[in-house]
Coordinates of C-alpha atoms in Angstrom, one line a residue:
Chain A
M1 CA -69.3 76.0 -12.5
S2 CA -67.6 78.5 -15.4
E3 CA -68.2 76.3 -18.2
L4 CA -65.4 74.1 -19.0
A5 CA -62.7 75.6 -21.8
K6 CA -61.1 73.3 -25.0
T7 CA -58.2 73.2 -27.0
P8 CA -57.2 73.6 -30.1
L9 CA -58.4 69.9 -30.2
F10 CA -61.3 69.1 -29.1
S11 CA -63.4 67.8 -32.5
E12 CA -60.6 65.5 -33.1
H13 CA -60.1 63.8 -29.3
V14 CA -64.2 63.5 -29.9
A15 CA -64.5 62.2 -33.5
M16 CA -61.9 59.6 -32.7
G17 CA -64.2 58.6 -29.8
G18 CA -62.4 60.7 -26.5
K19 CA -64.9 60.2 -24.0
M20 CA -64.0 63.8 -22.2
V21 CA -64.6 64.7 -19.6
P22 CA -64.0 67.6 -16.7
F23 CA -60.0 68.1 -16.1
A24 CA -58.2 70.9 -14.5
G25 CA -61.0 73.5 -16.0
F26 CA -60.5 72.0 -19.5
E27 CA -63.0 69.2 -21.6
M28 CA -60.9 66.6 -21.9
P29 CA -60.7 62.9 -22.9
V30 CA -60.4 60.1 -20.4
Q31 CA -59.9 57.9 -22.7
Y32 CA -60.6 56.4 -26.7
K33 CA -62.6 54.0 -27.8
S34 CA -60.0 51.3 -27.4
G35 CA -59.8 52.0 -23.5
A36 CA -57.2 53.1 -21.2
L37 CA -55.5 49.2 -21.3
K38 CA -54.3 49.3 -25.0
E39 CA -53.6 53.2 -24.6
Y40 CA -51.5 52.6 -21.8
T41 CA -49.6 49.3 -23.0
F42 CA -49.2 51.0 -27.2
V43 CA -47.0 53.5 -25.0
R44 CA -45.5 50.8 -23.5
E45 CA -44.5 48.6 -25.5
G46 CA -43.0 50.9 -28.5
G47 CA -45.8 52.7 -29.8
A48 CA -45.5 56.5 -29.3
G49 CA -48.1 57.7 -27.8
I50 CA -49.7 61.2 -28.4
F51 CA -51.2 63.1 -25.4
D52 CA -53.0 66.6 -26.1
I53 CA -52.2 68.6 -22.7
T54 CA -52.5 72.0 -24.1
H55 CA -54.4 72.6 -20.4
M56 CA -50.9 73.0 -19.2
G57 CA -49.5 76.9 -18.8
Q58 CA -46.7 78.2 -20.8
V59 CA -44.9 81.8 -19.2
R60 CA -42.1 83.2 -20.5
V61 CA -39.8 85.1 -18.5
S62 CA -37.7 87.3 -20.3
G63 CA -34.9 90.3 -19.7
A64 CA -32.4 90.8 -18.0
E65 CA -32.5 89.9 -14.6
A66 CA -34.9 86.7 -16.0
L67 CA -32.2 84.5 -14.0
A68 CA -31.8 86.5 -10.7
F69 CA -36.1 86.2 -10.9
L70 CA -35.9 82.7 -11.2
Q71 CA -33.4 82.2 -8.8
H72 CA -35.9 84.0 -6.4
V73 CA -39.3 82.4 -7.3
T74 CA -38.0 78.9 -8.3
T75 CA -35.8 76.0 -6.0
N76 CA -33.6 74.0 -8.9
D77 CA -30.5 76.2 -9.2
V78 CA -31.2 77.6 -12.5
S79 CA -28.0 78.6 -13.2
K80 CA -26.7 75.5 -13.3
L81 CA -28.8 75.3 -16.9
A82 CA -26.8 76.1 -20.2
D83 CA -29.3 77.3 -23.6
G84 CA -31.5 74.0 -25.2
Q85 CA -31.6 73.2 -21.6
V86 CA -34.9 71.5 -18.7
H87 CA -35.2 70.4 -15.3
Y88 CA -37.4 70.1 -12.8
S89 CA -38.4 72.6 -10.4
A90 CA -40.7 73.6 -7.9
L91 CA -42.4 77.0 -6.0
L92 CA -43.0 77.6 -3.3
N93 CA -44.7 80.4 -0.6
N94 CA -43.0 81.4 2.5
A95 CA -44.2 78.8 4.2
G96 CA -41.9 76.6 1.7
T97 CA -44.8 75.0 0.8
F98 CA -45.8 74.5 -2.8
I99 CA -47.4 76.8 -4.7
D100 CA -47.0 74.8 -8.0
D101 CA -44.4 72.4 -9.7
I102 CA -43.3 72.9 -12.8
T103 CA -40.3 72.5 -15.3
T104 CA -37.9 75.2 -16.0
Y105 CA -36.7 75.9 -19.9
R106 CA -33.3 77.7 -20.5
I107 CA -33.9 79.4 -24.1
S108 CA -31.1 82.3 -23.3
D109 CA -29.8 84.1 -20.3
T110 CA -32.5 86.6 -20.5
E111 CA -35.5 84.3 -21.8
Y112 CA -36.4 81.4 -20.0
Y113 CA -39.7 79.1 -20.1
L114 CA -41.5 77.6 -18.1
C115 CA -44.3 74.3 -17.9
I116 CA -46.4 74.5 -15.4
N117 CA -49.6 72.9 -14.2
A118 CA -53.4 74.2 -15.8
A119 CA -55.3 73.8 -11.9
N120 CA -52.7 76.4 -11.2
R121 CA -52.1 78.9 -14.0
H122 CA -54.0 81.8 -12.6
K123 CA -52.5 81.0 -9.4
D124 CA -48.9 80.5 -10.6
V125 CA -48.7 83.7 -12.9
A126 CA -50.1 86.4 -10.1
H127 CA -47.2 84.8 -8.0
L128 CA -45.1 85.0 -10.9
Q129 CA -45.6 88.5 -11.8
G130 CA -46.0 89.9 -8.3
E131 CA -42.8 89.0 -7.7
A132 CA -41.8 90.1 -10.4
K133 CA -41.8 94.2 -9.8
R134 CA -38.4 93.4 -7.8
F135 CA -36.7 92.9 -10.9
D136 CA -35.9 93.1 -14.8
V137 CA -38.5 91.0 -15.8
T138 CA -41.1 90.6 -18.0
V139 CA -43.7 87.3 -17.0
S140 CA -46.3 87.2 -20.5
D141 CA -48.8 84.0 -19.6
E142 CA -48.9 82.6 -22.6
S143 CA -50.9 79.1 -22.0
D144 CA -53.4 80.5 -24.0
E145 CA -51.9 80.5 -27.5
T146 CA -49.6 77.4 -27.2
T147 CA -50.8 73.9 -27.6
L148 CA -49.1 71.1 -26.1
L149 CA -48.5 67.8 -27.2
A150 CA -46.5 64.9 -25.5
L151 CA -45.7 61.8 -27.2
Q152 CA -44.2 59.4 -26.0
G153 CA -43.1 55.2 -26.1
A154 CA -40.2 54.1 -28.1
A155 CA -41.4 55.0 -31.9
A156 CA -41.5 58.7 -30.5
Q157 CA -38.8 60.1 -32.1
K158 CA -40.2 58.0 -35.1
A159 CA -43.1 59.3 -35.4
L160 CA -42.2 62.9 -34.7
Q161 CA -39.5 63.4 -36.8
P162 CA -40.9 64.4 -40.2
L163 CA -42.0 67.2 -39.8
V164 CA -39.5 68.7 -37.9
D165 CA -36.6 70.9 -38.9
G166 CA -33.7 69.5 -37.6
D167 CA -32.3 66.5 -36.0
L168 CA -34.0 65.0 -33.3
E169 CA -31.1 62.5 -32.1
N170 CA -29.7 65.8 -31.2
I171 CA -32.0 66.3 -28.6
G172 CA -30.9 64.7 -25.2
Y173 CA -33.3 64.3 -22.2
Y174 CA -33.7 66.9 -20.5
R175 CA -32.7 69.1 -24.1
F176 CA -35.3 71.6 -25.7
A177 CA -34.6 72.4 -29.3
Q178 CA -36.4 75.7 -30.7
V179 CA -37.6 74.1 -34.6
V180 CA -40.1 74.5 -36.7
I181 CA -43.0 72.7 -36.9
G182 CA -46.0 73.2 -40.4
G183 CA -44.0 76.4 -40.9
A184 CA -44.4 78.2 -37.6
D185 CA -41.9 77.9 -34.4
A186 CA -41.8 75.1 -32.2
I187 CA -40.5 73.8 -28.8
V188 CA -39.8 70.4 -29.0
S189 CA -37.8 69.2 -25.9
R190 CA -37.2 65.0 -24.5
T191 CA -39.4 64.9 -21.4
G192 CA -41.9 63.3 -20.6
Y193 CA -44.2 62.1 -17.7
T194 CA -44.5 58.3 -18.2
G195 CA -40.7 57.0 -18.3
E196 CA -41.1 56.4 -21.8
D197 CA -38.5 58.3 -24.0
G198 CA -39.8 60.5 -25.7
F199 CA -41.3 64.3 -26.6
E200 CA -44.0 67.1 -24.9
I201 CA -43.7 69.8 -28.2
Y202 CA -44.7 72.9 -28.0
I203 CA -46.8 74.7 -30.5
P204 CA -49.0 77.7 -32.1
N205 CA -53.3 76.8 -31.9
H206 CA -53.5 77.4 -35.8
I207 CA -51.3 74.4 -36.0
A208 CA -52.2 71.1 -34.3
V209 CA -54.8 70.0 -36.0
D210 CA -52.3 69.2 -38.9
V211 CA -49.6 68.3 -36.3
W212 CA -52.1 66.0 -35.0
K213 CA -53.3 64.4 -37.5
Q214 CA -49.4 64.2 -39.0
L215 CA -48.5 62.5 -35.9
L216 CA -51.6 60.3 -36.4
A217 CA -50.2 59.1 -40.2
N218 CA -46.8 58.8 -38.8
G219 CA -48.2 56.2 -36.7
A220 CA -49.1 57.4 -33.2
E221 CA -51.7 56.6 -31.6
P222 CA -53.7 59.5 -28.7
I223 CA -53.9 58.4 -25.5
G224 CA -56.5 59.8 -22.8
L225 CA -55.9 60.8 -18.4
A226 CA -56.2 57.7 -17.7
A227 CA -53.3 56.2 -19.2
R228 CA -51.9 59.1 -18.4
D229 CA -51.6 58.1 -14.8
M230 CA -51.2 55.2 -15.2
L231 CA -48.3 55.5 -16.5
R232 CA -47.3 58.6 -14.0
T233 CA -48.2 57.2 -10.9
E234 CA -45.4 54.0 -11.8
M235 CA -43.2 56.0 -12.0
G236 CA -43.8 57.2 -8.9
Y237 CA -43.9 60.8 -10.7
A238 CA -45.3 63.4 -8.0
L239 CA -48.3 65.2 -9.3
Y240 CA -49.7 68.0 -7.9
G241 CA -53.1 67.6 -5.5
H242 CA -51.8 64.7 -4.6
E243 CA -48.1 63.9 -3.8
I244 CA -47.5 68.2 -3.4
S245 CA -49.8 70.3 -2.7
D246 CA -50.0 73.6 -0.5
Q247 CA -49.3 71.3 2.9
V248 CA -46.2 69.9 2.5
T249 CA -42.4 71.2 1.9
P250 CA -39.8 69.3 -0.3
V251 CA -38.7 67.6 2.8
E252 CA -42.0 66.2 3.3
A253 CA -42.7 65.3 -0.8
K254 CA -38.5 63.7 -1.1
L255 CA -38.2 66.6 -4.1
M256 CA -34.7 68.0 -2.0
W257 CA -33.4 67.0 -4.9
I258 CA -34.6 69.9 -6.6
T259 CA -34.4 72.6 -4.1
K260 CA -30.7 73.8 -4.0
L261 CA -30.7 75.3 -0.4
D262 CA -26.9 76.2 -1.6
K263 CA -27.5 78.0 -4.8
G264 CA -28.4 81.8 -2.5
D265 CA -31.7 82.5 -1.3
F266 CA -35.1 82.0 -1.9
I267 CA -38.8 82.2 -0.8
G268 CA -39.0 79.3 1.2
K269 CA -35.8 78.5 1.6
S270 CA -35.9 79.3 5.3
A271 CA -38.8 77.4 5.7
V272 CA -37.4 74.6 4.1
E273 CA -34.0 75.0 6.4
A274 CA -36.1 75.0 9.4
R275 CA -38.4 71.8 8.3
K276 CA -35.3 69.5 7.3
A277 CA -33.7 70.4 10.4
E278 CA -36.1 69.1 12.8
G279 CA -37.4 66.6 10.0
P280 CA -40.5 66.2 8.0
R281 CA -43.5 65.4 9.4
Q282 CA -44.9 62.7 7.0
R283 CA -42.9 60.8 4.7
L284 CA -44.0 59.7 1.3
I285 CA -43.2 56.1 0.3
A286 CA -44.2 53.7 -2.7
L287 CA -46.4 50.3 -1.8
K288 CA -46.8 47.6 -3.6
L289 CA -50.0 45.8 -2.5
T290 CA -49.1 41.9 -1.8
G291 CA -53.2 40.5 -1.2
R292 CA -56.0 41.4 -3.3
G293 CA -57.5 44.9 -4.3
I294 CA -56.9 48.4 -6.0
P295 CA -55.8 51.0 -3.6
R296 CA -57.5 54.4 -4.2
E297 CA -56.4 57.8 -3.1
H298 CA -57.3 58.8 0.7
Y299 CA -57.6 54.9 1.3
R300 CA -55.8 54.9 5.1
V301 CA -52.7 53.5 5.7
F302 CA -51.9 51.4 8.5
A303 CA -48.2 50.2 10.4
D304 CA -48.6 47.6 13.4
G305 CA -52.2 48.1 13.5
V306 CA -51.8 51.9 13.4
D307 CA -53.4 54.6 11.2
T308 CA -50.6 56.1 10.1
G309 CA -51.6 57.5 6.9
E310 CA -53.4 57.9 3.5
V311 CA -52.2 56.9 -0.1
T312 CA -52.2 60.4 -2.4
S313 CA -52.6 57.7 -5.5
G314 CA -52.7 55.0 -6.2
M315 CA -54.7 52.9 -8.8
F316 CA -53.6 49.0 -10.8
S317 CA -50.8 48.3 -12.8
P318 CA -50.9 45.9 -15.1
M319 CA -48.0 45.7 -14.2
A320 CA -47.0 45.5 -10.6
G321 CA -50.9 45.0 -9.7
G322 CA -52.0 47.2 -7.1
V323 CA -49.4 50.0 -6.7
A324 CA -50.0 53.1 -4.3
L325 CA -47.9 56.5 -3.2
A326 CA -48.6 57.1 -0.1
Y327 CA -47.7 59.8 3.1
V328 CA -47.0 58.0 6.3
K329 CA -45.6 58.7 9.6
P330 CA -41.9 59.6 9.8
E331 CA -42.1 56.6 12.6
H332 CA -43.4 54.3 9.7
A333 CA -41.1 55.6 6.8
E334 CA -39.0 52.1 7.3
T335 CA -41.8 49.8 8.1
A336 CA -41.8 46.5 5.2
A337 CA -44.8 45.5 6.3
L338 CA -47.6 47.5 6.0
A339 CA -51.8 47.9 5.1
I340 CA -53.9 49.1 3.3
E341 CA -57.7 49.7 4.6
I342 CA -60.3 49.0 1.2
R343 CA -63.7 49.0 1.9
G344 CA -63.3 48.1 6.2
N345 CA -60.8 45.1 5.3
K346 CA -57.5 46.0 5.7
V347 CA -55.1 44.2 3.1
E348 CA -51.1 43.9 3.1
A349 CA -49.2 45.9 1.7
E350 CA -45.3 46.0 1.2
R351 CA -43.1 48.8 1.3
T352 CA -41.0 49.0 -2.2
T353 CA -38.9 51.5 -4.0
L354 CA -39.6 53.7 -7.3
P355 CA -40.1 53.2 -9.4
F356 CA -43.0 50.1 -10.0
V357 CA -41.7 49.5 -13.3
R358 CA -39.2 50.2 -14.8
S359 CA -38.3 53.5 -16.6
N360 CA -36.7 53.4 -20.5
V361 CA -36.0 56.9 -20.8
R362 CA -32.9 58.2 -22.4
R363 CA -29.7 59.3 -20.9
Chain B
M1 CA -74.2 47.8 -27.3
T2 CA -76.7 43.8 -26.2
I3 CA -80.4 43.2 -24.9
P4 CA -80.9 40.1 -24.4
A5 CA -84.8 39.0 -24.5
D6 CA -84.2 36.5 -21.7
L7 CA -83.1 38.8 -19.3
K8 CA -84.5 41.2 -16.8
Y9 CA -82.8 44.3 -16.0
T10 CA -82.5 47.6 -13.0
K11 CA -82.6 51.0 -13.2
D12 CA -78.8 50.4 -12.0
H13 CA -77.5 48.9 -14.8
E14 CA -77.8 45.7 -13.7
W15 CA -79.0 42.0 -15.1
V16 CA -80.2 39.2 -13.8
R17 CA -81.2 35.6 -15.1
I18 CA -84.4 33.8 -13.5
E19 CA -83.7 30.4 -13.8
G20 CA -87.3 28.2 -11.1
D21 CA -85.8 30.1 -7.3
I22 CA -82.2 30.5 -9.0
A23 CA -81.5 33.9 -9.9
T24 CA -77.5 35.0 -11.8
F25 CA -76.2 38.2 -11.7
G26 CA -74.1 40.2 -13.7
I27 CA -73.8 44.0 -15.0
T28 CA -75.2 45.1 -18.1
D29 CA -73.3 45.5 -21.8
H30 CA -74.4 49.4 -21.2
A31 CA -72.5 49.1 -17.6
Q32 CA -69.4 47.9 -18.6
E33 CA -69.0 49.7 -21.3
A34 CA -68.9 53.6 -19.0
L35 CA -67.3 52.3 -16.3
G36 CA -64.2 51.1 -18.9
D37 CA -61.4 48.2 -18.4
I38 CA -62.8 46.9 -15.8
V39 CA -59.5 45.8 -13.7
F40 CA -61.0 44.4 -10.1
V41 CA -64.1 42.3 -9.1
E42 CA -65.0 42.2 -5.5
L43 CA -67.3 39.1 -5.8
P44 CA -69.2 38.5 -2.1
E45 CA -69.0 35.4 0.2
I46 CA -70.5 32.5 -1.4
G47 CA -73.3 31.0 2.0
R48 CA -73.9 35.3 2.6
T49 CA -77.4 36.8 2.4
I50 CA -78.5 39.8 0.5
D51 CA -81.4 42.1 0.5
A52 CA -82.5 42.9 -3.0
G53 CA -81.4 46.7 -4.1
E54 CA -77.5 45.8 -1.3
A55 CA -74.4 46.2 -2.5
Y56 CA -73.5 42.8 -3.5
A57 CA -70.2 43.2 -5.4
V58 CA -67.9 46.0 -6.4
V59 CA -66.0 46.9 -9.0
E60 CA -62.8 48.7 -10.2
S61 CA -62.1 49.9 -13.6
V62 CA -58.9 51.8 -14.2
K63 CA -60.5 55.3 -12.5
A64 CA -63.3 54.4 -10.3
V65 CA -64.6 52.1 -8.0
S66 CA -68.8 51.4 -8.3
D67 CA -71.2 49.4 -5.8
V68 CA -73.2 46.1 -8.0
Y69 CA -76.6 45.8 -6.4
A70 CA -78.2 43.0 -6.2
P71 CA -81.6 43.1 -8.7
A72 CA -83.4 40.5 -6.5
A73 CA -83.0 39.0 -2.7
G74 CA -81.1 35.3 -2.0
E75 CA -78.1 34.0 -0.4
V76 CA -75.2 33.5 -2.4
V77 CA -74.5 30.0 -3.7
E78 CA -72.1 30.8 -6.4
V79 CA -70.0 33.1 -7.4
N80 CA -68.2 34.1 -10.8
E81 CA -64.2 33.0 -9.3
D82 CA -63.0 33.6 -12.8
L83 CA -63.1 37.3 -12.6
E84 CA -60.3 37.6 -9.7
S85 CA -57.9 36.4 -12.6
E86 CA -60.4 37.9 -15.5
P87 CA -62.1 40.9 -14.2
E88 CA -62.2 41.8 -17.9
K89 CA -64.4 39.2 -18.8
V90 CA -66.7 40.9 -17.5
N91 CA -66.0 44.4 -20.6
S92 CA -66.0 41.1 -23.3
D93 CA -68.4 38.3 -22.2
A94 CA -70.7 41.2 -19.5
Y95 CA -74.4 38.6 -20.2
G96 CA -71.7 35.4 -20.1
A97 CA -68.6 34.5 -19.3
G98 CA -69.2 37.8 -17.5
W99 CA -70.9 37.2 -14.9
I100 CA -70.9 37.2 -11.5
A101 CA -72.6 35.6 -8.6
R102 CA -76.2 32.6 -8.7
V103 CA -78.3 33.9 -5.4
R104 CA -81.4 31.3 -4.2
M105 CA -84.0 33.3 -4.4
S106 CA -86.1 34.3 -1.5
G107 CA -88.7 36.4 -2.3
D108 CA -88.0 40.5 -3.1
T109 CA -87.1 42.1 -5.7
I110 CA -86.9 45.6 -6.6
E111 CA -87.6 46.6 -9.6
L112 CA -87.5 45.0 -12.8
M113 CA -87.2 45.3 -16.9
S114 CA -88.1 43.8 -19.8
D115 CA -85.4 44.1 -22.3
D116 CA -87.7 46.5 -24.8
E117 CA -88.6 48.8 -21.1
Y118 CA -84.9 49.0 -20.8
N119 CA -84.0 49.7 -24.2
T120 CA -86.9 52.8 -23.2
F121 CA -85.1 53.9 -20.6
L122 CA -81.7 54.1 -22.4
E123 CA -82.9 56.3 -24.3
E124 CA -84.5 57.9 -22.3

């Protein structure tokens, strides 16, 4: 096992009582002194939570054929992006299953920026650079130079505005701006992973500590991985390694909305079309426990006494109780009353719709 | 972190208060702090007979599921039902309102430590 990486904010986390755990090759804070529940509540109830997500990867794609290249390697229709716009997308392999889920930022028609998952970084970059050989395009991994902060919650704009030249009010949902923060070039997008209004902030490493401290001085509070996972699960957002993996296609993962089969050819398209025609092998559903307990990843799901699948993300939601995302057999995807096996007991659960709690993103 | 002098402790970070043949079980301050926010406690059924060292309850924090082991053998005579609606009492008052179960002891205990011994154990 190689040594764990540290983000430029490692010492800040420790100084604030961060309980550091291994996560995607990094030492990251799972929670701070006040605990995951208080952190969660702070974000949901009008605060500005600051998350160090520097472990995620950033890739710059530039060149005359940047658009054609991204149309080839990603599932969403990149031609629909305007300058300053972001969309959610995915990288598939030829089998139509996921290499990763990503966000794509259009800077110009010849320059794009991708945000990728930490654990998949080297795999993604190797894949992209391999495919790039056929295009007039350069794929640069900028992950090591980039600090990524997420600032989430109703007070996020107020906490961030004093640091930024330009009015954040002008950045719409899933839009971004190239700005100057602390004398350095930065990207600020109105995106996130919590269901709250907020921003993701890409800055060079050398200003990371200063920006972190300024945000804290403006009322933001640090939030760890545990609360982040609670917030994202309540929204039903997919997470690589849980709801999405190289075992499922967008048909199973309910991600056909980012898979544009009419945009022209792309890697994995024919496999996805075939899977769509034959029907999904399993279906992703949302469940809420009606009995007592907490569903956890890998717990088995039953329909009419039949083992039909397993929980991919499960947890205690302070607002919704025991909630889970699970893959079940297609024939049970519409079954209203299911059960989740918790330590040998089948606890009743009902199928529900997402999100588990109301989203407050700015539409 | 507190370690009351009137309790006994196990290496699995449980505490036990022995009063006559009745033993009250809980988890230590150290344990609750390590687990973080506790959001669910699965209590044993009254009348269940447990062996010393047997997992008799389950404590779930935001991220983890942890078995709780019995410091002493016996029959469960009372459980802390308040924890069903307020599991956070284990965090806020591990040695008081956060107790988990009471058993009528039948003899066996696992290796128990005094407060001083437990303190030394934590420091090692």
